[in-house]
Amino acid sequence: MDFFAQQARVRGSSRRLVALFALAVVAIVAAIDFVVWFTMGHHSVDGEPVASNLPLLFGSSAAIVAGIGLSSMFRIMSLSGGGKTVAESVGAVLVPTDTRDPQLRQLRNVIEEVAIAAGVPVPDIYLMQEESGINAFAAGYSASDAAVCVTQGCLDQLSRDELQGVIAHEFSHVLNGDMRLNIRLMGLLFGILVLAIVGRRVIWFGGGRDSRRGGGNVALIGLALIVVGYIGYFFARLIQAAVSRSRESLADASAVQFTRQTDGIAGALKKIAVLSEGSRLQVANKQEVAHMLFGEAGKFNALFATHPPLIDRIRALEPGFREEELVRLGVAMQRAAMQPVTSPPAAPAPMRGGAIPGMVVPSVLPAVLTGAMAAGGVANTAQFQRAAAVHQSMPESLKQAVQQPESALAVVLALAASAAQPMPSQRRIIADAFGDDVQQAVQSFTGELRALAPMARLPLVSLAFPALKQLPTGRQQVLLATLDAVVNADGKVDLNEYCLARLVRLQLLEAQQPRRAPVDGVKKLPACRASVTLVCAIVAAGGCSDEANARRAWLVAMQNAFPGEAMNWVPPPAAWQPPFERALDDLDGLLPIAKELVIQSLLLAIRADGQVSVEEAELLRVICASLHCAVPPTSAGELGSEGVK
């Protein structure tokens, strides 16, 4: 599955959504205008029929358009906090970064591993405690403010591989741009529904007036607003369902690409089909987020279904699937429920309520049921295996340190300082900014970081991101300024230092103002030729020991981006960071398909000598973050499969 192609499809979905919404608004305005004309046309004002009073119709049209538009903007603005706002709106609770609950710890580990494999910061993690159905969603404006929310049913009913499949499905929404579209859709639905709410208010406050003074007409207009509002909402729901169904199939395929195995996500879908709770939610406003969910929020008419039928989704993943398998699975689950527990159950989650009523499947399924779910073992992709290996290789003390805001700050500063020991000038910079306590903490972490594998540096920053976001905005700004000062303390900035500072700055600034996160660009590649030339030159020079090899790698990349054109090699300037960042900002304005070509060209430059260094892998991760696209699956963590410089 091509994430750049998915982004292009999402862009097309966004345009169709706007067009369909505009048609719905036009139809609503026409219907309301007709009611106003019909109602007022039977009376007169100063002897003239109101029906001939065009300003009245223009006024009603303007009022309806303004009401829908302002209501939609209000709802979207109310979600300006990004993913956490959406999660909290459905009653979800933030999972602590330092949780010791076994279920929640496994959830965090799975999400952290998927984030490392995808090259994105770890999102905020939320739990819908009272929901026993199997469901999940991702929300936000960008990867930097994303939140992944799962139900308690996911933790109780899914194996680790199945949970990983569900999380990979949600991460595909993070990476392909679905989340911003989802928030817009929430606003547009609210804008149309508000007409019905206004209609009820009109009847309540205006319908009781004396009919000779127009009270009956006011009540009729109120009734018309209710009827038209709900008819408009009916069609808005159809739009919601149509947009969602096409994207959910793509997300299933993306999850398979992430994990390189179908058993996980297919197993989760089979359990939804078998369990009585399925994927249903009980929360009152479930319809508002229905298009974001992993599964259907409830039992709806096929017209309003936001997802393809479960059987179709399973068959798309397992073409040989037969419905009889669900019967066998149900029998196996019933038998598993009747088996005596031979070992003490895990300690209950402190955030949970009581037992799930009506549920016959135990929280921990025995191995026999795993065999019934899927024949054969789990065939995780090498990418996920490397991400898991990197995650497990991190010292436990460092993983615990990055769970708290202040200690995460100290770890990031220690990563930015000199590898062996912070220089005296770096220690002074840190002490002046944060005090002696933080400076001493940085020194204490330096020794532990020496044992950290080089390829685990940026993944550790990804793990620290949720805690860093909890710092007050002012302290975040001081951190960014201090990082810049620390990496420049010796008068030169190497690639490792630059990648760390750039990544932290980019992600923290976007998290502070989620709605300002960049959207898909519109520029074509020839318009950014100079920027492509510079970025390819810096990547080539950073991965080669001499200018001749750098020039060859650069030519390979440029011929891929601009085939058949004459190329003149220009070495990167000594002060390369400012022009490099301007070039990245320029390339972020490209169309998704053009970004894909840029990333492919950079991969060719990196692989030109058959080896991939840690610096090259980190630089590619930073470039992808700057361009708001996924790290290519063939390159993330590639050090395990190719030579290391």
Short mmCIF file of C-alpha atoms in Angstrom, two decimals, residues 22-404:
data_model
loop_
_atom_site.label_atom_id
_atom_site.label_comp_id
_atom_site.label_asym_id
_atom_site.label_seq_id
_atom_site.Cartn_x
_atom_site.Cartn_y
_atom_site.Cartn_z
CA ALA A 22 -22.01 22.57 -0.57
CA LEU A 23 -24.77 20.76 -2.48
CA ALA A 24 -26.44 19.81 0.80
CA VAL A 25 -26.30 23.43 1.98
CA VAL A 26 -27.77 24.67 -1.33
CA ALA A 27 -30.62 22.15 -1.03
CA ILE A 28 -31.28 23.17 2.57
CA VAL A 29 -31.29 26.88 1.68
CA ALA A 30 -33.69 26.27 -1.21
CA ALA A 31 -36.04 24.29 1.05
CA ILE A 32 -36.03 26.95 3.79
CA ASP A 33 -36.56 29.73 1.23
CA PHE A 34 -39.55 27.87 -0.13
CA VAL A 35 -41.05 27.58 3.35
CA VAL A 36 -40.44 31.30 4.00
CA TRP A 37 -42.04 32.22 0.65
CA PHE A 38 -45.00 29.90 1.21
CA THR A 39 -45.55 31.11 4.75
CA MET A 40 -45.10 34.83 4.26
CA GLY A 41 -46.67 34.90 0.80
CA HIS A 42 -50.19 34.56 2.25
CA HIS A 43 -49.95 37.80 4.18
CA SER A 44 -49.10 41.35 3.36
CA VAL A 45 -47.07 44.13 4.82
CA ASP A 46 -48.31 47.68 4.11
CA GLY A 47 -50.50 46.29 1.37
CA GLU A 48 -47.69 44.57 -0.55
CA PRO A 49 -47.35 40.78 -0.66
CA VAL A 50 -44.26 39.51 1.12
CA ALA A 51 -43.81 37.03 -1.72
CA SER A 52 -42.53 39.87 -3.85
CA ASN A 53 -40.09 40.98 -1.20
CA LEU A 54 -36.87 39.48 -2.53
CA PRO A 55 -34.72 40.96 0.25
CA LEU A 56 -36.56 38.67 2.68
CA LEU A 57 -35.54 35.59 0.71
CA PHE A 58 -31.97 36.84 0.37
CA GLY A 59 -31.94 37.50 4.09
CA SER A 60 -33.18 34.02 4.98
CA SER A 61 -30.65 32.45 2.59
CA ALA A 62 -27.80 34.44 4.11
CA ALA A 63 -28.95 33.57 7.63
CA ILE A 64 -29.06 29.82 6.87
CA VAL A 65 -25.63 29.79 5.15
CA ALA A 66 -24.12 31.88 7.95
CA GLY A 67 -25.72 29.68 10.60
CA ILE A 68 -24.42 26.45 9.10
CA GLY A 69 -20.98 27.91 8.38
CA LEU A 70 -20.53 29.51 11.79
CA SER A 71 -21.81 26.41 13.58
CA SER A 72 -19.36 24.21 11.66
CA MET A 73 -16.51 26.60 12.42
CA PHE A 74 -17.51 26.68 16.09
CA ARG A 75 -17.42 22.89 16.33
CA ILE A 76 -14.09 22.65 14.52
CA MET A 77 -12.65 25.38 16.75
CA SER A 78 -13.89 23.50 19.82
CA LEU A 79 -11.70 20.62 18.62
CA SER A 80 -8.64 22.84 18.12
CA GLY A 81 -6.89 20.99 20.94
CA GLY A 82 -6.41 18.11 18.52
CA GLY A 83 -6.59 14.41 19.26
CA LYS A 84 -6.88 14.65 23.04
CA THR A 85 -9.97 16.89 22.71
CA VAL A 86 -11.73 14.33 20.51
CA ALA A 87 -10.77 11.46 22.83
CA GLU A 88 -11.98 13.29 25.92
CA SER A 89 -15.26 14.20 24.18
CA VAL A 90 -16.22 10.50 24.20
CA GLY A 91 -15.26 10.05 27.85
CA ALA A 92 -11.86 8.44 27.27
CA VAL A 93 -9.20 8.61 29.99
CA LEU A 94 -5.50 9.29 29.38
CA VAL A 95 -3.31 6.25 29.99
CA PRO A 96 -0.43 7.34 32.25
CA THR A 97 3.03 7.11 30.69
CA ASP A 98 4.30 5.33 33.82
CA THR A 99 1.41 2.88 34.19
CA ARG A 100 2.24 -0.45 35.80
CA ASP A 101 -1.02 -2.16 34.91
CA PRO A 102 -0.14 -5.20 32.71
CA GLN A 103 -2.85 -4.56 30.12
CA LEU A 104 -2.08 -0.85 29.82
CA ARG A 105 1.67 -1.50 29.79
CA GLN A 106 1.22 -3.91 26.87
CA LEU A 107 -0.91 -1.32 25.08
CA ARG A 108 1.81 1.32 25.54
CA ASN A 109 4.52 -1.09 24.38
CA VAL A 110 2.60 -1.98 21.20
CA ILE A 111 1.89 1.66 20.35
CA GLU A 112 5.49 2.67 21.06
CA GLU A 113 6.82 -0.07 18.79
CA VAL A 114 4.47 0.88 15.96
CA ALA A 115 5.49 4.55 16.36
CA ILE A 116 9.18 3.62 16.17
CA ALA A 117 8.58 1.50 13.07
CA ALA A 118 6.56 4.28 11.41
CA GLY A 119 9.03 7.02 12.35
CA VAL A 120 6.46 9.20 14.13
CA PRO A 121 6.27 10.49 17.71
CA VAL A 122 4.41 8.35 20.23
CA PRO A 123 0.83 9.65 20.36
CA ASP A 124 -1.24 10.31 23.46
CA ILE A 125 -2.93 7.07 24.48
CA TYR A 126 -6.53 7.01 25.74
CA LEU A 127 -8.80 4.28 27.07
CA MET A 128 -12.60 4.09 26.94
CA GLN A 129 -12.97 2.23 30.23
CA GLU A 130 -16.67 1.40 30.09
CA GLU A 131 -16.77 0.13 26.50
CA SER A 132 -16.70 -3.67 26.24
CA GLY A 133 -16.89 -3.74 22.44
CA ILE A 134 -13.70 -4.03 20.37
CA ASN A 135 -13.03 -0.64 18.84
CA ALA A 136 -10.44 2.10 18.49
CA PHE A 137 -9.77 5.36 16.69
CA ALA A 138 -7.03 7.88 15.99
CA ALA A 139 -7.70 11.63 16.06
CA GLY A 140 -5.75 14.86 15.62
CA TYR A 141 -4.48 17.28 13.01
CA SER A 142 -1.01 15.79 12.57
CA ALA A 143 1.22 13.06 13.96
CA SER A 144 2.53 15.52 16.57
CA ASP A 145 -0.85 16.02 18.27
CA ALA A 146 -2.37 12.62 17.52
CA ALA A 147 -4.22 10.55 20.08
CA VAL A 148 -4.95 6.83 19.78
CA CYS A 149 -7.95 5.67 21.77
CA VAL A 150 -8.94 2.05 22.40
CA THR A 151 -11.82 0.44 24.25
CA GLN A 152 -11.49 -1.80 27.27
CA GLY A 153 -12.80 -4.56 25.01
CA CYS A 154 -9.61 -4.37 22.93
CA LEU A 155 -7.50 -5.03 26.02
CA ASP A 156 -9.75 -7.80 27.34
CA GLN A 157 -10.39 -9.72 24.12
CA LEU A 158 -7.43 -9.27 21.76
CA SER A 159 -4.08 -11.02 21.73
CA ARG A 160 -0.96 -8.92 21.37
CA ASP A 161 -0.76 -9.56 17.62
CA GLU A 162 -4.42 -8.67 17.14
CA LEU A 163 -3.96 -5.51 19.18
CA GLN A 164 -0.94 -4.67 17.03
CA GLY A 165 -3.05 -5.11 13.89
CA VAL A 166 -5.72 -2.74 15.23
CA ILE A 167 -3.11 -0.16 16.25
CA ALA A 168 -1.39 -0.42 12.85
CA HIS A 169 -4.78 0.24 11.23
CA GLU A 170 -5.14 3.41 13.30
CA PHE A 171 -1.59 4.54 12.56
CA SER A 172 -2.37 4.37 8.85
CA HIS A 173 -4.99 7.06 9.47
CA VAL A 174 -2.30 9.12 11.23
CA LEU A 175 0.10 8.78 8.31
CA ASN A 176 -2.20 9.24 5.32
CA GLY A 177 -3.93 12.43 6.44
CA ASP A 178 -7.33 11.01 7.41
CA MET A 179 -7.39 12.63 10.84
CA ARG A 180 -7.72 16.24 9.73
CA LEU A 181 -10.50 15.25 7.32
CA ASN A 182 -12.26 13.43 10.16
CA ILE A 183 -12.31 16.54 12.35
CA ARG A 184 -13.66 18.62 9.47
CA LEU A 185 -16.39 16.05 8.94
CA MET A 186 -17.37 16.31 12.62
CA GLY A 187 -17.74 20.08 12.20
CA LEU A 188 -19.77 19.85 8.99
CA LEU A 189 -22.18 17.32 10.49
CA PHE A 190 -22.71 19.56 13.50
CA GLY A 191 -23.32 22.59 11.27
CA ILE A 192 -26.16 20.85 9.46
CA LEU A 193 -27.69 19.30 12.58
CA VAL A 194 -27.77 22.69 14.33
CA LEU A 195 -30.66 23.72 12.04
CA ALA A 196 -32.88 21.17 13.74
CA ILE A 197 -31.78 22.46 17.15
CA VAL A 198 -32.59 26.05 16.12
CA GLY A 199 -35.97 24.86 14.81
CA ARG A 200 -36.89 23.42 18.20
CA ARG A 201 -35.91 26.68 19.89
CA VAL A 202 -38.01 28.67 17.42
CA ILE A 203 -41.08 26.55 18.20
CA TRP A 204 -40.53 26.76 21.96
CA PHE A 205 -39.99 30.51 22.09
CA GLY A 206 -41.99 31.72 19.11
CA GLY A 207 -44.79 29.26 18.54
CA GLY A 208 -46.80 30.33 21.56
CA ARG A 209 -47.35 33.89 20.34
CA ASP A 210 -50.78 35.09 19.21
CA SER A 211 -51.45 33.70 15.74
CA ARG A 212 -52.70 37.12 14.63
CA ARG A 213 -49.21 38.45 15.27
CA GLY A 214 -47.57 35.76 13.17
CA GLY A 215 -47.02 33.13 15.88
CA GLY A 216 -48.42 30.38 13.67
CA ASN A 217 -46.05 31.29 10.87
CA VAL A 218 -43.10 31.33 13.25
CA ALA A 219 -44.04 27.87 14.50
CA LEU A 220 -44.31 26.63 10.92
CA ILE A 221 -40.85 28.01 10.12
CA GLY A 222 -39.51 26.31 13.24
CA LEU A 223 -41.06 23.02 12.21
CA ALA A 224 -39.62 23.43 8.73
CA LEU A 225 -36.16 24.01 10.23
CA ILE A 226 -36.47 20.79 12.21
CA VAL A 227 -37.62 18.78 9.20
CA VAL A 228 -35.09 20.25 6.79
CA GLY A 229 -32.36 20.04 9.41
CA TYR A 230 -32.90 16.34 9.96
CA ILE A 231 -33.25 15.70 6.24
CA GLY A 232 -29.95 17.52 5.77
CA TYR A 233 -28.46 15.47 8.58
CA PHE A 234 -29.72 12.32 6.85
CA PHE A 235 -27.77 13.21 3.72
CA ALA A 236 -24.78 14.34 5.78
CA ARG A 237 -24.73 10.89 7.39
CA LEU A 238 -24.75 9.36 3.92
CA ILE A 239 -21.74 11.52 3.02
CA GLN A 240 -20.03 10.51 6.27
CA ALA A 241 -20.59 6.83 5.57
CA ALA A 242 -19.45 6.99 1.94
CA VAL A 243 -16.24 8.85 2.74
CA SER A 244 -15.44 6.53 5.64
CA ARG A 245 -16.05 3.20 3.87
CA SER A 246 -13.48 3.83 1.15
CA ARG A 247 -10.80 4.85 3.65
CA GLU A 248 -11.36 1.94 6.03
CA SER A 249 -10.54 -0.64 3.36
CA LEU A 250 -7.31 1.22 2.62
CA ALA A 251 -6.47 1.33 6.34
CA ASP A 252 -6.91 -2.46 6.63
CA ALA A 253 -4.48 -2.97 3.76
CA SER A 254 -2.06 -0.49 5.31
CA ALA A 255 -2.12 -2.40 8.59
CA VAL A 256 -1.07 -5.53 6.71
CA GLN A 257 1.75 -3.56 5.08
CA PHE A 258 2.89 -2.38 8.50
CA THR A 259 2.84 -5.79 10.19
CA ARG A 260 3.42 -7.97 7.09
CA GLN A 261 0.87 -10.44 8.48
CA THR A 262 -2.88 -10.70 8.16
CA ASP A 263 -3.56 -12.88 11.21
CA GLY A 264 -3.56 -9.95 13.63
CA ILE A 265 -6.10 -7.61 12.08
CA ALA A 266 -8.15 -10.48 10.59
CA GLY A 267 -8.28 -12.12 14.02
CA ALA A 268 -9.56 -8.89 15.57
CA LEU A 269 -12.28 -8.63 12.91
CA LYS A 270 -13.30 -12.26 13.46
CA LYS A 271 -13.67 -11.67 17.18
CA ILE A 272 -15.84 -8.64 16.49
CA ALA A 273 -18.03 -10.88 14.31
CA VAL A 274 -18.34 -13.56 17.00
CA LEU A 275 -18.65 -11.59 20.24
CA SER A 276 -22.08 -10.38 21.28
CA GLU A 277 -20.75 -6.88 21.95
CA GLY A 278 -19.00 -6.74 18.57
CA SER A 279 -17.57 -3.27 18.06
CA ARG A 280 -20.56 -1.36 19.44
CA LEU A 281 -20.09 1.70 21.63
CA GLN A 282 -22.45 2.86 24.36
CA VAL A 283 -21.33 6.51 24.57
CA ALA A 284 -24.10 8.96 23.67
CA ASN A 285 -22.20 10.86 20.94
CA LYS A 286 -20.87 7.78 19.17
CA GLN A 287 -22.36 8.94 15.86
CA GLU A 288 -20.09 11.96 15.86
CA VAL A 289 -16.97 9.78 15.77
CA ALA A 290 -18.46 6.83 13.84
CA HIS A 291 -16.36 7.58 10.74
CA MET A 292 -13.13 7.44 12.79
CA LEU A 293 -13.63 4.03 14.39
CA PHE A 294 -12.02 0.68 13.65
CA GLY A 295 -15.45 -0.98 13.53
CA GLU A 296 -19.10 0.03 13.38
CA ALA A 297 -20.24 1.98 16.44
CA GLY A 298 -23.63 0.21 16.39
CA LYS A 299 -26.14 -1.62 14.25
CA PHE A 300 -27.07 0.72 11.41
CA ASN A 301 -28.83 0.50 8.10
CA ALA A 302 -26.43 -0.40 5.29
CA LEU A 303 -26.85 3.13 3.90
CA PHE A 304 -25.33 4.59 7.06
CA ALA A 305 -22.62 1.95 7.55
CA THR A 306 -19.28 3.70 7.96
CA HIS A 307 -17.36 0.49 7.28
CA PRO A 308 -17.55 -2.29 4.69
CA PRO A 309 -19.30 -5.47 5.92
CA LEU A 310 -17.14 -7.47 8.34
CA ILE A 311 -17.14 -10.54 6.12
CA ASP A 312 -15.94 -8.47 3.15
CA ARG A 313 -13.14 -6.97 5.25
CA ILE A 314 -12.02 -10.40 6.43
CA ARG A 315 -12.12 -11.84 2.90
CA ALA A 316 -10.05 -8.93 1.60
CA LEU A 317 -7.36 -9.96 4.09
CA GLU A 318 -7.86 -13.73 3.79
CA PRO A 319 -9.28 -14.55 0.34
CA GLY A 320 -9.90 -18.18 1.32
CA PHE A 321 -11.96 -17.30 4.40
CA ARG A 322 -15.30 -19.11 4.83
CA GLU A 323 -18.06 -18.03 7.20
CA GLU A 324 -18.10 -21.51 8.75
CA GLU A 325 -14.81 -20.60 10.42
CA LEU A 326 -16.68 -18.12 12.61
CA VAL A 327 -18.88 -20.94 13.90
CA ARG A 328 -15.81 -22.96 14.86
CA LEU A 329 -14.27 -19.90 16.46
CA GLY A 330 -17.42 -19.28 18.48
CA VAL A 331 -17.40 -22.88 19.74
CA ALA A 332 -13.73 -22.62 20.65
CA MET A 333 -14.36 -19.40 22.55
CA GLN A 334 -17.24 -21.00 24.45
CA ARG A 335 -15.04 -23.94 25.42
CA ALA A 336 -12.27 -21.59 26.45
CA ALA A 337 -14.70 -19.74 28.68
CA MET A 338 -15.58 -22.98 30.49
CA GLN A 339 -11.97 -24.07 31.06
CA PRO A 340 -10.83 -23.63 34.67
CA VAL A 341 -8.24 -20.97 35.31
CA THR A 342 -4.95 -22.70 36.15
CA SER A 343 -2.97 -19.59 37.01
CA PRO A 344 -3.93 -16.47 38.93
CA PRO A 345 -5.28 -13.71 36.70
CA ALA A 346 -3.38 -10.49 36.22
CA ALA A 347 -4.06 -7.70 38.65
CA PRO A 348 -7.13 -5.71 37.57
CA ALA A 349 -6.57 -2.39 35.90
CA PRO A 350 -7.05 0.42 38.43
CA MET A 351 -8.93 2.45 35.80
CA ARG A 352 -11.56 -0.23 35.04
CA GLY A 353 -15.05 -0.44 36.38
CA GLY A 354 -16.48 -3.90 37.09
CA ALA A 355 -16.89 -7.08 35.13
CA ILE A 356 -18.34 -6.81 31.64
CA PRO A 357 -21.98 -7.91 31.72
CA GLY A 358 -23.03 -10.61 29.29
CA MET A 359 -19.51 -11.35 28.08
CA VAL A 360 -18.64 -15.04 27.96
CA VAL A 361 -15.06 -14.79 26.70
CA PRO A 362 -12.29 -14.60 29.33
CA SER A 363 -9.87 -11.69 29.27
CA VAL A 364 -6.90 -13.99 28.66
CA LEU A 365 -7.54 -16.64 26.01
CA PRO A 366 -5.66 -19.96 26.23
CA ALA A 367 -3.22 -21.15 23.61
CA VAL A 368 -5.77 -23.57 22.12
CA LEU A 369 -7.88 -20.61 21.07
CA THR A 370 -4.92 -18.92 19.44
CA GLY A 371 -4.57 -22.03 17.32
CA ALA A 372 -8.24 -21.87 16.41
CA MET A 373 -7.84 -18.27 15.33
CA ALA A 374 -5.09 -18.79 12.80
CA ALA A 375 -3.01 -21.72 11.69
CA GLY A 376 0.70 -21.28 11.86
CA GLY A 377 2.82 -18.85 13.79
CA VAL A 378 3.01 -15.11 13.70
CA ALA A 379 5.05 -13.77 10.79
CA ASN A 380 5.87 -10.25 11.85
CA THR A 381 7.66 -8.06 9.38
CA ALA A 382 11.36 -7.45 9.86
CA GLN A 383 10.53 -3.79 10.27
CA PHE A 384 8.40 -4.48 13.34
CA GLN A 385 10.94 -6.94 14.68
CA ARG A 386 13.65 -4.31 14.44
CA ALA A 387 11.42 -1.71 16.08
CA ALA A 388 10.65 -4.16 18.90
CA ALA A 389 14.35 -5.00 19.22
CA VAL A 390 15.27 -1.31 19.44
CA HIS A 391 12.54 -0.77 22.03
CA GLN A 392 13.72 -3.73 24.12
CA SER A 393 17.39 -2.77 23.84
CA MET A 394 16.82 0.54 25.60
CA PRO A 395 17.90 0.48 29.26
CA GLU A 396 14.85 0.22 31.49
CA SER A 397 16.06 3.19 33.53
CA LEU A 398 16.00 5.41 30.42
CA LYS A 399 12.55 4.20 29.38
CA GLN A 400 11.27 5.04 32.86
CA ALA A 401 13.03 8.42 32.82
CA VAL A 402 11.34 9.57 29.60
CA GLN A 403 7.92 8.87 31.12
CA GLN A 404 8.10 11.99 33.31
#
